[in-house]
mmCIF file of C-alpha atoms in Angstrom:
data_model
loop_
_atom_site.group_PDB
_atom_site.id
_atom_site.type_symbol
_atom_site.label_atom_id
_atom_site.label_comp_id
_atom_site.label_asym_id
_atom_site.label_seq_id
_atom_site.Cartn_x
_atom_site.Cartn_y
_atom_site.Cartn_z
ATOM 1 C CA MET T 1244 16.313 115.837 -61.149
ATOM 2 C CA SER T 1245 18.449 117.546 -64.009
ATOM 3 C CA GLN T 1246 21.600 116.711 -61.740
ATOM 4 C CA ALA T 1247 20.953 112.791 -61.680
ATOM 5 C CA VAL T 1248 19.782 113.050 -65.997
ATOM 6 C CA ASP T 1249 23.620 113.223 -66.812
ATOM 7 C CA ALA T 1250 23.927 110.203 -65.814
ATOM 8 C CA GLY T 1251 21.123 109.033 -67.826
ATOM 9 C CA ASP T 1252 17.390 108.531 -67.318
ATOM 10 C CA ASP T 1253 17.566 104.741 -66.592
ATOM 11 C CA ALA T 1254 19.808 106.514 -63.505
ATOM 12 C CA ALA T 1255 17.685 108.925 -62.472
ATOM 13 C CA ARG T 1256 14.629 106.693 -62.323
ATOM 14 C CA ALA T 1257 17.332 104.391 -60.161
ATOM 15 C CA PHE T 1258 17.954 107.343 -57.493
ATOM 16 C CA VAL T 1259 14.113 107.295 -57.609
ATOM 17 C CA GLU T 1260 14.035 103.899 -56.279
ATOM 18 C CA VAL T 1261 16.790 104.866 -53.842
ATOM 19 C CA ARG T 1262 14.963 107.964 -52.145
ATOM 20 C CA ARG T 1263 11.369 105.840 -51.508
ATOM 21 C CA PRO T 1264 10.858 105.358 -48.080
ATOM 22 C CA THR T 1265 13.063 102.627 -46.623
ATOM 23 C CA ALA T 1266 10.638 99.363 -47.043
ATOM 24 C CA ARG T 1267 10.045 99.904 -50.264
ATOM 25 C CA ALA T 1268 13.278 102.022 -51.111
ATOM 26 C CA ARG T 1269 15.732 99.933 -53.238
ATOM 27 C CA HIS T 1270 19.788 99.990 -53.360
ATOM 28 C CA LEU T 1271 21.967 101.728 -55.371
ATOM 29 C CA PRO T 1272 22.604 100.583 -59.298
ATOM 30 C CA GLY T 1273 26.224 99.287 -59.725
ATOM 31 C CA TYR T 1274 27.908 101.217 -61.876
ATOM 32 C CA ILE T 1275 28.182 103.659 -58.582
ATOM 33 C CA TYR T 1276 30.342 101.084 -56.943
ATOM 34 C CA THR T 1277 32.450 100.570 -60.216
ATOM 35 C CA SER T 1278 33.028 104.036 -62.250
ATOM 36 C CA ALA T 1279 35.742 105.550 -62.368
ATOM 37 C CA GLU T 1280 34.360 108.385 -63.358
ATOM 38 C CA ILE T 1281 32.083 108.500 -60.125
ATOM 39 C CA TYR T 1282 35.163 107.680 -58.070
ATOM 40 C CA ARG T 1283 36.476 111.116 -59.702
ATOM 41 C CA ARG T 1284 33.426 112.957 -58.778
ATOM 42 C CA GLU T 1285 33.487 111.924 -55.427
ATOM 43 C CA LYS T 1286 36.611 112.956 -54.948
ATOM 44 C CA GLU T 1287 35.778 116.642 -55.596
ATOM 45 C CA GLU T 1288 32.256 116.850 -54.618
ATOM 46 C CA ILE T 1289 33.222 114.741 -51.083
ATOM 47 C CA PHE T 1290 36.643 114.348 -49.664
ATOM 48 C CA LEU T 1291 37.619 117.605 -51.057
ATOM 49 C CA LYS T 1292 35.050 119.512 -49.047
ATOM 50 C CA ASP T 1293 34.375 117.933 -46.164
ATOM 51 C CA TRP T 1294 36.030 117.476 -42.533
ATOM 52 C CA LEU T 1295 38.003 114.464 -42.559
ATOM 53 C CA CYS T 1296 39.737 112.540 -40.155
ATOM 54 C CA VAL T 1297 43.256 111.881 -40.291
ATOM 55 C CA ALA T 1298 45.002 111.222 -37.202
ATOM 56 C CA ARG T 1299 44.646 110.926 -33.118
ATOM 57 C CA GLU T 1300 46.299 113.974 -31.284
ATOM 58 C CA GLU T 1301 48.605 111.813 -29.459
ATOM 59 C CA GLU T 1302 49.917 110.229 -32.566
ATOM 60 C CA LEU T 1303 51.911 113.695 -32.880
ATOM 61 C CA ALA T 1304 52.630 114.339 -29.704
ATOM 62 C CA ALA T 1305 56.072 116.294 -29.612
ATOM 63 C CA PRO T 1306 57.183 118.858 -31.195
ATOM 64 C CA GLY T 1307 58.827 117.659 -34.416
ATOM 65 C CA ASP T 1308 56.092 114.632 -34.862
ATOM 66 C CA TYR T 1309 54.760 114.433 -38.383
ATOM 67 C CA MET T 1310 53.183 111.703 -40.066
ATOM 68 C CA ALA T 1311 53.124 112.054 -44.372
ATOM 69 C CA LEU T 1312 49.918 110.218 -45.636
ATOM 70 C CA ARG T 1313 47.772 110.414 -49.263
ATOM 71 C CA ILE T 1314 43.943 110.604 -49.319
ATOM 72 C CA LEU T 1315 42.644 110.168 -52.893
ATOM 73 C CA GLU T 1316 45.978 110.631 -54.537
ATOM 74 C CA GLU T 1317 46.668 114.014 -52.459
ATOM 75 C CA PRO T 1318 49.830 114.011 -50.217
ATOM 76 C CA VAL T 1319 49.140 115.680 -46.938
ATOM 77 C CA LEU T 1320 51.684 116.320 -44.386
ATOM 78 C CA LEU T 1321 50.651 116.868 -40.607
ATOM 79 C CA THR T 1322 53.337 118.264 -38.317
ATOM 80 C CA ARG T 1323 53.547 119.567 -34.644
ATOM 81 C CA ASN T 1324 55.790 122.668 -34.593
ATOM 82 C CA ARG T 1325 58.284 123.808 -32.294
ATOM 83 C CA ALA T 1326 55.491 125.932 -30.050
ATOM 84 C CA GLY T 1327 53.444 122.573 -29.761
ATOM 85 C CA GLU T 1328 50.789 123.393 -32.447
ATOM 86 C CA LEU T 1329 49.476 121.646 -35.456
ATOM 87 C CA GLY T 1330 49.605 122.153 -38.863
ATOM 88 C CA ALA T 1331 48.698 120.209 -42.030
ATOM 89 C CA TYR T 1332 50.372 121.018 -45.373
ATOM 90 C CA ALA T 1333 50.346 119.996 -48.729
ATOM 91 C CA ASN T 1334 53.260 117.398 -49.076
ATOM 92 C CA VAL T 1335 54.283 119.157 -52.531
ATOM 93 C CA CYS T 1336 57.157 120.487 -53.082
ATOM 94 C CA ARG T 1337 56.965 123.711 -54.080
ATOM 95 C CA HIS T 1338 59.675 123.298 -56.918
ATOM 96 C CA ARG T 1339 58.741 120.175 -58.787
ATOM 97 C CA GLY T 1340 56.291 117.893 -56.747
ATOM 98 C CA VAL T 1341 57.998 115.661 -54.779
ATOM 99 C CA GLU T 1342 56.497 114.831 -51.584
ATOM 100 C CA VAL T 1343 58.905 115.969 -48.806
ATOM 101 C CA ALA T 1344 58.046 113.635 -46.355
ATOM 102 C CA ALA T 1345 57.157 109.723 -45.741
ATOM 103 C CA GLY T 1346 55.745 107.549 -42.884
ATOM 104 C CA ALA T 1347 55.819 109.258 -39.640
ATOM 105 C CA GLY T 1348 58.669 110.320 -36.816
ATOM 106 C CA ASN T 1349 60.066 113.084 -35.552
ATOM 107 C CA ALA T 1350 62.358 115.555 -37.414
ATOM 108 C CA GLU T 1351 63.813 119.195 -37.096
ATOM 109 C CA GLY T 1352 62.393 119.956 -40.696
ATOM 110 C CA PHE T 1353 61.605 118.347 -44.351
ATOM 111 C CA ARG T 1354 63.869 117.788 -47.230
ATOM 112 C CA CYS T 1355 62.983 117.145 -50.349
ATOM 113 C CA PRO T 1356 65.275 114.278 -51.752
ATOM 114 C CA TYR T 1357 64.760 115.466 -55.567
ATOM 115 C CA HIS T 1358 66.758 118.387 -55.110
ATOM 116 C CA GLY T 1359 67.271 119.081 -51.606
ATOM 117 C CA TRP T 1360 64.964 121.934 -50.874
ATOM 118 C CA ARG T 1361 63.820 122.428 -47.122
ATOM 119 C CA TYR T 1362 61.032 123.103 -44.894
ATOM 120 C CA ASP T 1363 60.772 123.916 -41.559
ATOM 121 C CA LEU T 1364 57.892 122.324 -39.171
ATOM 122 C CA ASP T 1365 55.663 125.347 -40.119
ATOM 123 C CA GLY T 1366 55.992 124.525 -44.092
ATOM 124 C CA ARG T 1367 57.903 127.601 -44.604
ATOM 125 C CA LEU T 1368 61.039 127.217 -47.340
ATOM 126 C CA VAL T 1369 64.392 127.519 -45.687
ATOM 127 C CA GLY T 1370 67.036 126.136 -47.948
ATOM 128 C CA ALA T 1371 66.299 126.190 -51.984
ATOM 129 C CA PRO T 1372 70.275 125.397 -53.568
ATOM 130 C CA HIS T 1373 71.225 127.379 -56.437
ATOM 131 C CA MET T 1374 68.241 129.540 -56.273
ATOM 132 C CA ARG T 1375 69.259 133.162 -54.890
ATOM 133 C CA ALA T 1376 69.620 134.704 -59.065
ATOM 134 C CA GLY T 1377 66.665 136.147 -60.601
ATOM 135 C CA ALA T 1378 63.243 136.947 -58.783
ATOM 136 C CA PHE T 1379 63.059 134.094 -56.698
ATOM 137 C CA ASP T 1380 61.724 134.533 -53.295
ATOM 138 C CA PRO T 1381 61.753 132.572 -50.847
ATOM 139 C CA ALA T 1382 59.979 133.968 -48.271
ATOM 140 C CA SER T 1383 57.043 133.593 -50.737
ATOM 141 C CA CYS T 1384 57.414 129.710 -51.324
ATOM 142 C CA ARG T 1385 56.285 127.109 -48.892
ATOM 143 C CA LEU T 1386 53.997 124.319 -48.444
ATOM 144 C CA ASP T 1387 50.390 125.263 -49.048
ATOM 145 C CA PRO T 1388 48.352 125.124 -45.410
ATOM 146 C CA LEU T 1389 45.510 123.215 -45.530
ATOM 147 C CA ARG T 1390 42.713 123.785 -42.757
ATOM 148 C CA LEU T 1391 42.997 122.216 -39.423
ATOM 149 C CA ASP T 1392 41.175 121.545 -36.467
ATOM 150 C CA ARG T 1393 40.800 118.487 -33.572
ATOM 151 C CA TRP T 1394 37.534 117.412 -31.811
ATOM 152 C CA ALA T 1395 37.643 115.035 -28.822
ATOM 153 C CA GLY T 1396 41.461 113.925 -29.403
ATOM 154 C CA TRP T 1397 41.110 113.341 -32.926
ATOM 155 C CA VAL T 1398 42.717 115.504 -35.737
ATOM 156 C CA PHE T 1399 40.606 116.542 -38.819
ATOM 157 C CA VAL T 1400 41.906 118.377 -42.264
ATOM 158 C CA ASN T 1401 39.752 119.903 -44.679
ATOM 159 C CA PHE T 1402 40.581 121.034 -48.784
ATOM 160 C CA ASP T 1403 38.036 123.161 -48.844
ATOM 161 C CA ALA T 1404 38.984 126.706 -47.555
ATOM 162 C CA GLY T 1405 35.425 128.230 -47.703
ATOM 163 C CA ALA T 1406 34.402 125.180 -45.387
ATOM 164 C CA ALA T 1407 31.764 125.739 -42.165
ATOM 165 C CA PRO T 1408 34.083 125.487 -38.738
ATOM 166 C CA LEU T 1409 34.898 121.611 -37.666
ATOM 167 C CA ALA T 1410 32.093 123.017 -34.634
ATOM 168 C CA ASP T 1411 29.889 123.113 -36.965
ATOM 169 C CA TYR T 1412 30.124 119.969 -38.709
ATOM 170 C CA VAL T 1413 30.606 118.034 -35.716
ATOM 171 C CA ALA T 1414 27.724 119.560 -33.911
ATOM 172 C CA GLU T 1415 25.316 116.634 -34.004
ATOM 173 C CA PHE T 1416 27.559 114.688 -33.633
ATOM 174 C CA ASP T 1417 29.522 115.841 -30.322
ATOM 175 C CA ARG T 1418 25.834 115.796 -29.114
ATOM 176 C CA ASP T 1419 25.775 112.053 -29.603
ATOM 177 C CA PHE T 1420 29.150 110.773 -28.621
ATOM 178 C CA GLY T 1421 31.025 113.850 -26.796
ATOM 179 C CA TRP T 1422 30.409 112.412 -23.755
ATOM 180 C CA LEU T 1423 32.630 109.493 -24.248
ATOM 181 C CA GLY T 1424 35.925 111.496 -23.210
ATOM 182 C CA GLN T 1425 37.480 110.560 -26.027
ATOM 183 C CA ALA T 1426 40.076 113.333 -25.745
ATOM 184 C CA ASP T 1427 41.490 111.606 -22.434
ATOM 185 C CA CYS T 1428 41.266 108.269 -23.738
ATOM 186 C CA ARG T 1429 44.495 106.515 -25.120
ATOM 187 C CA LEU T 1430 45.426 104.634 -28.098
ATOM 188 C CA ALA T 1431 46.499 100.963 -28.323
ATOM 189 C CA GLU T 1432 48.082 99.907 -31.344
ATOM 190 C CA LYS T 1433 46.004 100.734 -34.688
ATOM 191 C CA HIS T 1434 45.474 98.511 -37.225
ATOM 192 C CA GLU T 1435 44.634 98.437 -41.021
ATOM 193 C CA MET T 1436 42.507 95.989 -43.395
ATOM 194 C CA VAL T 1437 42.208 96.607 -46.954
ATOM 195 C CA PHE T 1438 39.790 95.543 -49.107
ATOM 196 C CA ASP T 1439 38.854 94.660 -52.594
ATOM 197 C CA CYS T 1440 35.809 96.803 -52.929
ATOM 198 C CA ASN T 1441 34.398 100.263 -53.504
ATOM 199 C CA TRP T 1442 34.807 102.275 -49.958
ATOM 200 C CA LYS T 1443 31.102 102.667 -49.983
ATOM 201 C CA LEU T 1444 30.614 98.991 -49.051
ATOM 202 C CA ILE T 1445 32.576 99.027 -46.494
ATOM 203 C CA VAL T 1446 30.608 102.192 -44.664
ATOM 204 C CA GLU T 1447 27.825 100.699 -45.876
ATOM 205 C CA ASN T 1448 28.668 97.394 -44.139
ATOM 206 C CA LEU T 1449 29.564 99.130 -40.683
ATOM 207 C CA LEU T 1450 25.869 100.103 -40.826
ATOM 208 C CA ASP T 1451 24.521 97.286 -42.129
ATOM 209 C CA PHE T 1452 23.059 95.391 -38.671
ATOM 210 C CA TYR T 1453 20.781 93.024 -41.190
ATOM 211 C CA HIS T 1454 23.626 90.912 -41.740
ATOM 212 C CA VAL T 1455 25.126 90.091 -38.173
ATOM 213 C CA ALA T 1456 23.333 87.814 -36.387
ATOM 214 C CA ALA T 1457 23.868 85.861 -40.084
ATOM 215 C CA LEU T 1458 27.594 86.712 -41.064
ATOM 216 C CA HIS T 1459 28.926 87.237 -37.599
ATOM 217 C CA GLN T 1460 27.666 84.009 -35.408
ATOM 218 C CA ASP T 1461 31.068 82.999 -34.513
ATOM 219 C CA THR T 1462 32.471 86.426 -33.820
ATOM 220 C CA ILE T 1463 29.812 89.604 -32.564
ATOM 221 C CA GLY T 1464 26.433 88.096 -33.913
ATOM 222 C CA HIS T 1465 25.367 85.530 -31.137
ATOM 223 C CA GLY T 1466 22.746 86.729 -29.162
ATOM 224 C CA PHE T 1467 22.854 90.477 -30.984
ATOM 225 C CA ASP T 1468 18.884 91.069 -32.206
ATOM 226 C CA VAL T 1469 18.661 93.876 -34.418
ATOM 227 C CA THR T 1470 15.033 94.722 -34.017
ATOM 228 C CA ARG T 1471 15.945 95.848 -30.542
ATOM 229 C CA MET T 1472 18.597 98.448 -32.020
ATOM 230 C CA PRO T 1473 16.929 101.787 -32.207
ATOM 231 C CA LEU T 1474 18.186 103.477 -35.601
ATOM 232 C CA ASN T 1475 18.480 107.081 -35.323
ATOM 233 C CA ASN T 1476 18.636 108.788 -38.649
ATOM 234 C CA LYS T 1477 20.090 112.488 -38.836
ATOM 235 C CA ALA T 1478 20.020 114.710 -41.148
ATOM 236 C CA ASP T 1479 23.271 114.702 -43.644
ATOM 237 C CA GLY T 1480 23.750 111.211 -43.528
ATOM 238 C CA ARG T 1481 24.887 111.182 -39.392
ATOM 239 C CA PHE T 1482 23.490 108.611 -37.690
ATOM 240 C CA SER T 1483 23.844 107.241 -34.054
ATOM 241 C CA SER T 1484 21.842 103.843 -32.258
ATOM 242 C CA PHE T 1485 22.136 103.353 -28.434
ATOM 243 C CA TYR T 1486 21.194 99.834 -27.270
ATOM 244 C CA GLU T 1487 21.979 97.370 -24.381
ATOM 245 C CA ARG T 1488 23.864 93.974 -24.583
ATOM 246 C CA GLU T 1489 25.881 91.701 -23.561
ATOM 247 C CA SER T 1490 29.463 91.310 -24.165
ATOM 248 C CA PRO T 1491 30.560 89.287 -26.848
ATOM 249 C CA MET T 1492 33.467 88.180 -25.081
ATOM 250 C CA PRO T 1493 33.330 84.691 -23.366
ATOM 251 C CA GLY T 1494 31.308 85.232 -20.186
ATOM 252 C CA GLY T 1495 29.166 87.728 -21.594
ATOM 253 C CA LYS T 1496 31.222 90.511 -19.651
ATOM 254 C CA PRO T 1497 33.172 93.831 -20.637
ATOM 255 C CA LEU T 1498 37.599 92.488 -19.893
ATOM 256 C CA LEU T 1499 38.064 95.720 -18.461
ATOM 257 C CA ASP T 1500 36.937 98.377 -16.083
ATOM 258 C CA PRO T 1501 34.423 100.922 -17.657
ATOM 259 C CA LEU T 1502 35.074 104.215 -19.537
ATOM 260 C CA PRO T 1503 34.814 106.731 -16.678
ATOM 261 C CA ALA T 1504 31.834 108.456 -18.386
ATOM 262 C CA LEU T 1505 30.131 104.857 -17.251
ATOM 263 C CA ALA T 1506 31.415 104.940 -14.093
ATOM 264 C CA GLY T 1507 28.637 103.716 -11.682
ATOM 265 C CA GLY T 1508 27.234 100.918 -13.794
ATOM 266 C CA ALA T 1509 25.406 100.670 -17.699
ATOM 267 C CA GLU T 1510 27.593 97.691 -18.283
ATOM 268 C CA LYS T 1511 25.682 96.389 -21.609
ATOM 269 C CA LEU T 1512 25.326 99.902 -22.830
ATOM 270 C CA ASN T 1513 26.581 99.769 -26.667
ATOM 271 C CA SER T 1514 26.558 102.441 -29.113
ATOM 272 C CA VAL T 1515 27.521 102.862 -33.125
ATOM 273 C CA GLY T 1516 27.354 105.875 -35.128
ATOM 274 C CA PHE T 1517 28.530 107.302 -38.586
ATOM 275 C CA LEU T 1518 30.320 110.592 -39.184
ATOM 276 C CA PRO T 1519 30.260 111.127 -43.073
ATOM 277 C CA PRO T 1520 31.724 111.027 -45.408
ATOM 278 C CA ASN T 1521 34.146 107.791 -43.444
ATOM 279 C CA PHE T 1522 34.198 108.058 -39.925
ATOM 280 C CA ASN T 1523 32.706 105.171 -38.014
ATOM 281 C CA VAL T 1524 32.346 105.028 -33.985
ATOM 282 C CA ILE T 1525 31.735 101.678 -32.296
ATOM 283 C CA PHE T 1526 31.328 102.160 -28.233
ATOM 284 C CA ARG T 1527 31.181 99.668 -25.681
ATOM 285 C CA PRO T 1528 31.394 99.790 -21.816
ATOM 286 C CA ASP T 1529 35.088 99.364 -21.800
ATOM 287 C CA TYR T 1530 36.600 101.015 -24.987
ATOM 288 C CA VAL T 1531 35.742 102.917 -28.098
ATOM 289 C CA ARG T 1532 36.740 101.501 -31.803
ATOM 290 C CA PRO T 1533 36.206 104.150 -34.505
ATOM 291 C CA PHE T 1534 37.196 103.164 -37.971
ATOM 292 C CA VAL T 1535 38.260 105.420 -40.747
ATOM 293 C CA ILE T 1536 37.526 103.849 -44.212
ATOM 294 C CA TRP T 1537 39.790 105.985 -47.052
ATOM 295 C CA PRO T 1538 39.355 105.004 -50.820
ATOM 296 C CA LEU T 1539 42.181 104.129 -52.827
ATOM 297 C CA ALA T 1540 40.793 102.796 -55.953
ATOM 298 C CA PRO T 1541 37.004 101.980 -57.341
ATOM 299 C CA ASP T 1542 37.132 98.302 -55.979
ATOM 300 C CA ARG T 1543 39.591 98.973 -53.141
ATOM 301 C CA CYS T 1544 40.048 101.083 -49.816
ATOM 302 C CA ARG T 1545 41.533 100.806 -46.998
ATOM 303 C CA LEU T 1546 39.947 100.749 -43.077
ATOM 304 C CA VAL T 1547 42.052 101.970 -40.080
ATOM 305 C CA ALA T 1548 40.647 101.122 -36.203
ATOM 306 C CA TYR T 1549 41.709 103.005 -33.677
ATOM 307 C CA PRO T 1550 41.538 101.499 -30.243
ATOM 308 C CA LEU T 1551 40.801 103.875 -27.569
ATOM 309 C CA PHE T 1552 40.971 102.609 -23.770
ATOM 310 C CA ALA T 1553 40.422 104.953 -20.475
ATOM 311 C CA ARG T 1554 43.764 105.846 -19.580
ATOM 312 C CA GLU T 1555 43.841 104.364 -16.315
ATOM 313 C CA ALA T 1556 42.692 100.957 -18.244
ATOM 314 C CA VAL T 1557 46.125 101.470 -19.925
ATOM 315 C CA ASP T 1558 48.719 101.010 -16.762
ATOM 316 C CA ARG T 1559 46.700 98.185 -15.288
ATOM 317 C CA PRO T 1560 47.817 94.496 -14.926
ATOM 318 C CA GLY T 1561 46.025 92.287 -17.624
ATOM 319 C CA PHE T 1562 45.751 95.184 -20.282
ATOM 320 C CA ALA T 1563 47.501 93.913 -22.577
ATOM 321 C CA ALA T 1564 45.935 90.644 -22.596
ATOM 322 C CA ALA T 1565 42.249 91.810 -23.472
ATOM 323 C CA ALA T 1566 43.179 94.993 -25.590
ATOM 324 C CA ARG T 1567 44.365 91.791 -27.769
ATOM 325 C CA ALA T 1568 41.335 89.829 -27.379
ATOM 326 C CA TYR T 1569 39.425 93.040 -28.402
ATOM 327 C CA ARG T 1570 41.880 93.204 -31.274
ATOM 328 C CA GLU T 1571 41.382 89.403 -32.369
ATOM 329 C CA LEU T 1572 37.552 89.476 -31.840
ATOM 330 C CA HIS T 1573 37.282 92.885 -34.206
ATOM 331 C CA GLU T 1574 39.759 91.395 -36.836
ATOM 332 C CA ALA T 1575 37.665 87.746 -37.366
ATOM 333 C CA THR T 1576 34.595 90.000 -37.844
ATOM 334 C CA LEU T 1577 36.296 91.974 -40.324
ATOM 335 C CA VAL T 1578 37.426 88.711 -41.966
ATOM 336 C CA GLU T 1579 34.281 87.710 -41.761
ATOM 337 C CA ASP T 1580 33.445 91.060 -43.599
ATOM 338 C CA LEU T 1581 36.196 90.441 -46.105
ATOM 339 C CA GLU T 1582 34.707 87.451 -49.163
ATOM 340 C CA MET T 1583 30.945 89.300 -48.526
ATOM 341 C CA VAL T 1584 32.155 92.733 -49.498
ATOM 342 C CA LYS T 1585 34.327 91.606 -52.411
ATOM 343 C CA SER T 1586 31.020 89.264 -53.415
ATOM 344 C CA LEU T 1587 28.915 92.912 -53.608
ATOM 345 C CA GLN T 1588 32.120 94.421 -55.509
ATOM 346 C CA ASN T 1589 31.875 91.486 -58.111
ATOM 347 C CA ALA T 1590 27.983 91.795 -57.862
ATOM 348 C CA CYS T 1591 28.111 95.449 -58.413
ATOM 349 C CA GLY T 1592 29.917 95.084 -62.343
ATOM 350 C CA SER T 1593 27.630 92.003 -63.641
ATOM 351 C CA ARG T 1594 24.723 92.092 -66.077
ATOM 352 C CA ASN T 1595 22.585 90.214 -63.929
ATOM 353 C CA PHE T 1596 23.181 92.618 -61.065
ATOM 354 C CA VAL T 1597 19.186 94.680 -60.090
ATOM 355 C CA PRO T 1598 19.294 96.196 -57.151
ATOM 356 C CA GLY T 1599 17.300 94.751 -54.422
ATOM 357 C CA ARG T 1600 14.897 96.157 -52.310
ATOM 358 C CA MET T 1601 15.812 97.353 -48.742
ATOM 359 C CA SER T 1602 14.506 95.899 -45.052
ATOM 360 C CA LYS T 1603 13.446 97.963 -42.904
ATOM 361 C CA VAL T 1604 16.198 97.437 -40.465
ATOM 362 C CA GLU T 1605 18.606 98.978 -43.301
ATOM 363 C CA ALA T 1606 17.894 102.180 -42.412
ATOM 364 C CA ALA T 1607 21.106 103.538 -41.198
ATOM 365 C CA VAL T 1608 22.258 102.178 -44.674
ATOM 366 C CA HIS T 1609 19.383 103.981 -46.461
ATOM 367 C CA ASN T 1610 19.943 107.153 -44.598
ATOM 368 C CA THR T 1611 23.802 107.129 -45.932
ATOM 369 C CA LEU T 1612 22.382 106.663 -49.614
ATOM 370 C CA ILE T 1613 20.351 109.506 -49.712
ATOM 371 C CA TRP T 1614 23.050 111.544 -48.349
ATOM 372 C CA TYR T 1615 25.545 110.373 -50.895
ATOM 373 C CA LEU T 1616 22.972 111.027 -53.506
ATOM 374 C CA ASP T 1617 22.268 114.549 -51.959
ATOM 375 C CA ARG T 1618 25.957 115.464 -52.251
ATOM 376 C CA MET T 1619 26.734 113.669 -55.637
ATOM 377 C CA PHE T 1620 23.719 114.668 -57.433
ATOM 378 C CA GLY T 1621 22.168 117.732 -55.412
ATOM 379 C CA PRO T 1622 18.954 117.388 -53.534
ATOM 380 C CA GLY T 1623 16.071 115.147 -55.455
ATOM 381 C CA GLY T 1624 18.956 113.721 -57.820
#
């Protein structure tokens, strides 16, 4: 427990309370959600070591396609080169560090806007004005490559050159969700929402099935019975649940034909899953809607939703209206969460906040908190 003590004896005692069996455990202390030092430590211990889902392959479908993004202040550039291969690079010019690309699009290469250094789609330096003299060797200068791999149509990157392969990282998750055929799905319009709370509160909220019937009566909560939902906690914070319920849409029926993997029945099958640190998947008979949660600051985060539908469904009449109806439902649900998680964040900074006891139906949240403590402070910390 010595690693927990570096946050103080009070923290060590609080962590012991978190690690008790679910029905006797307590939630994390508030400073875990407000501390700038904890936030910096999360970057180093979690986000710069784990495989992170950053895009769909179809977002980078053609040679020359690129996407620039930031992961906890780290600029990243995704590209598809002329040979059709995906690559990931630090989006940091090797001269002064300016980002060489912004946004997303299609390009022959990239030009740093500050001094005009040019890079190709593989991150190689191909031009540097007034740099021919002296010991400068353009061939040895390139954008730093990052590890990149793919699973089920998703693009993952990793900052840690020594991390285990992605196939190992997702193996358990793939056994639960690989059969959905996400690689053959098509992405409808993705959408984002910014929350005024710590990223962990959104991760927990998406795994907190205790609140669904109370908060979401006007959206997804009517008819929801958490006691009928098996909570399958896995090692290292992974989670899955498969259960049956009617669609929350009017009439209680899916709006589209089922995904090919479900052809022949199971129109009430639903599922939720979590792959640490920030990939959450919601599955319904006719679509999959993964969420990726990105920290922006100790008290701010961004959620990106990726609505996926069967390839065959996208081209059928009525698809646009159905996709829009699903989006409106999920956005309305997230809006209901918006004020709740902001209130949670405010509570974490209150002198009167004492972490409360958990319910047995918060087992998925509990499992994630134990994973988090293990990663941040070591097993038993």
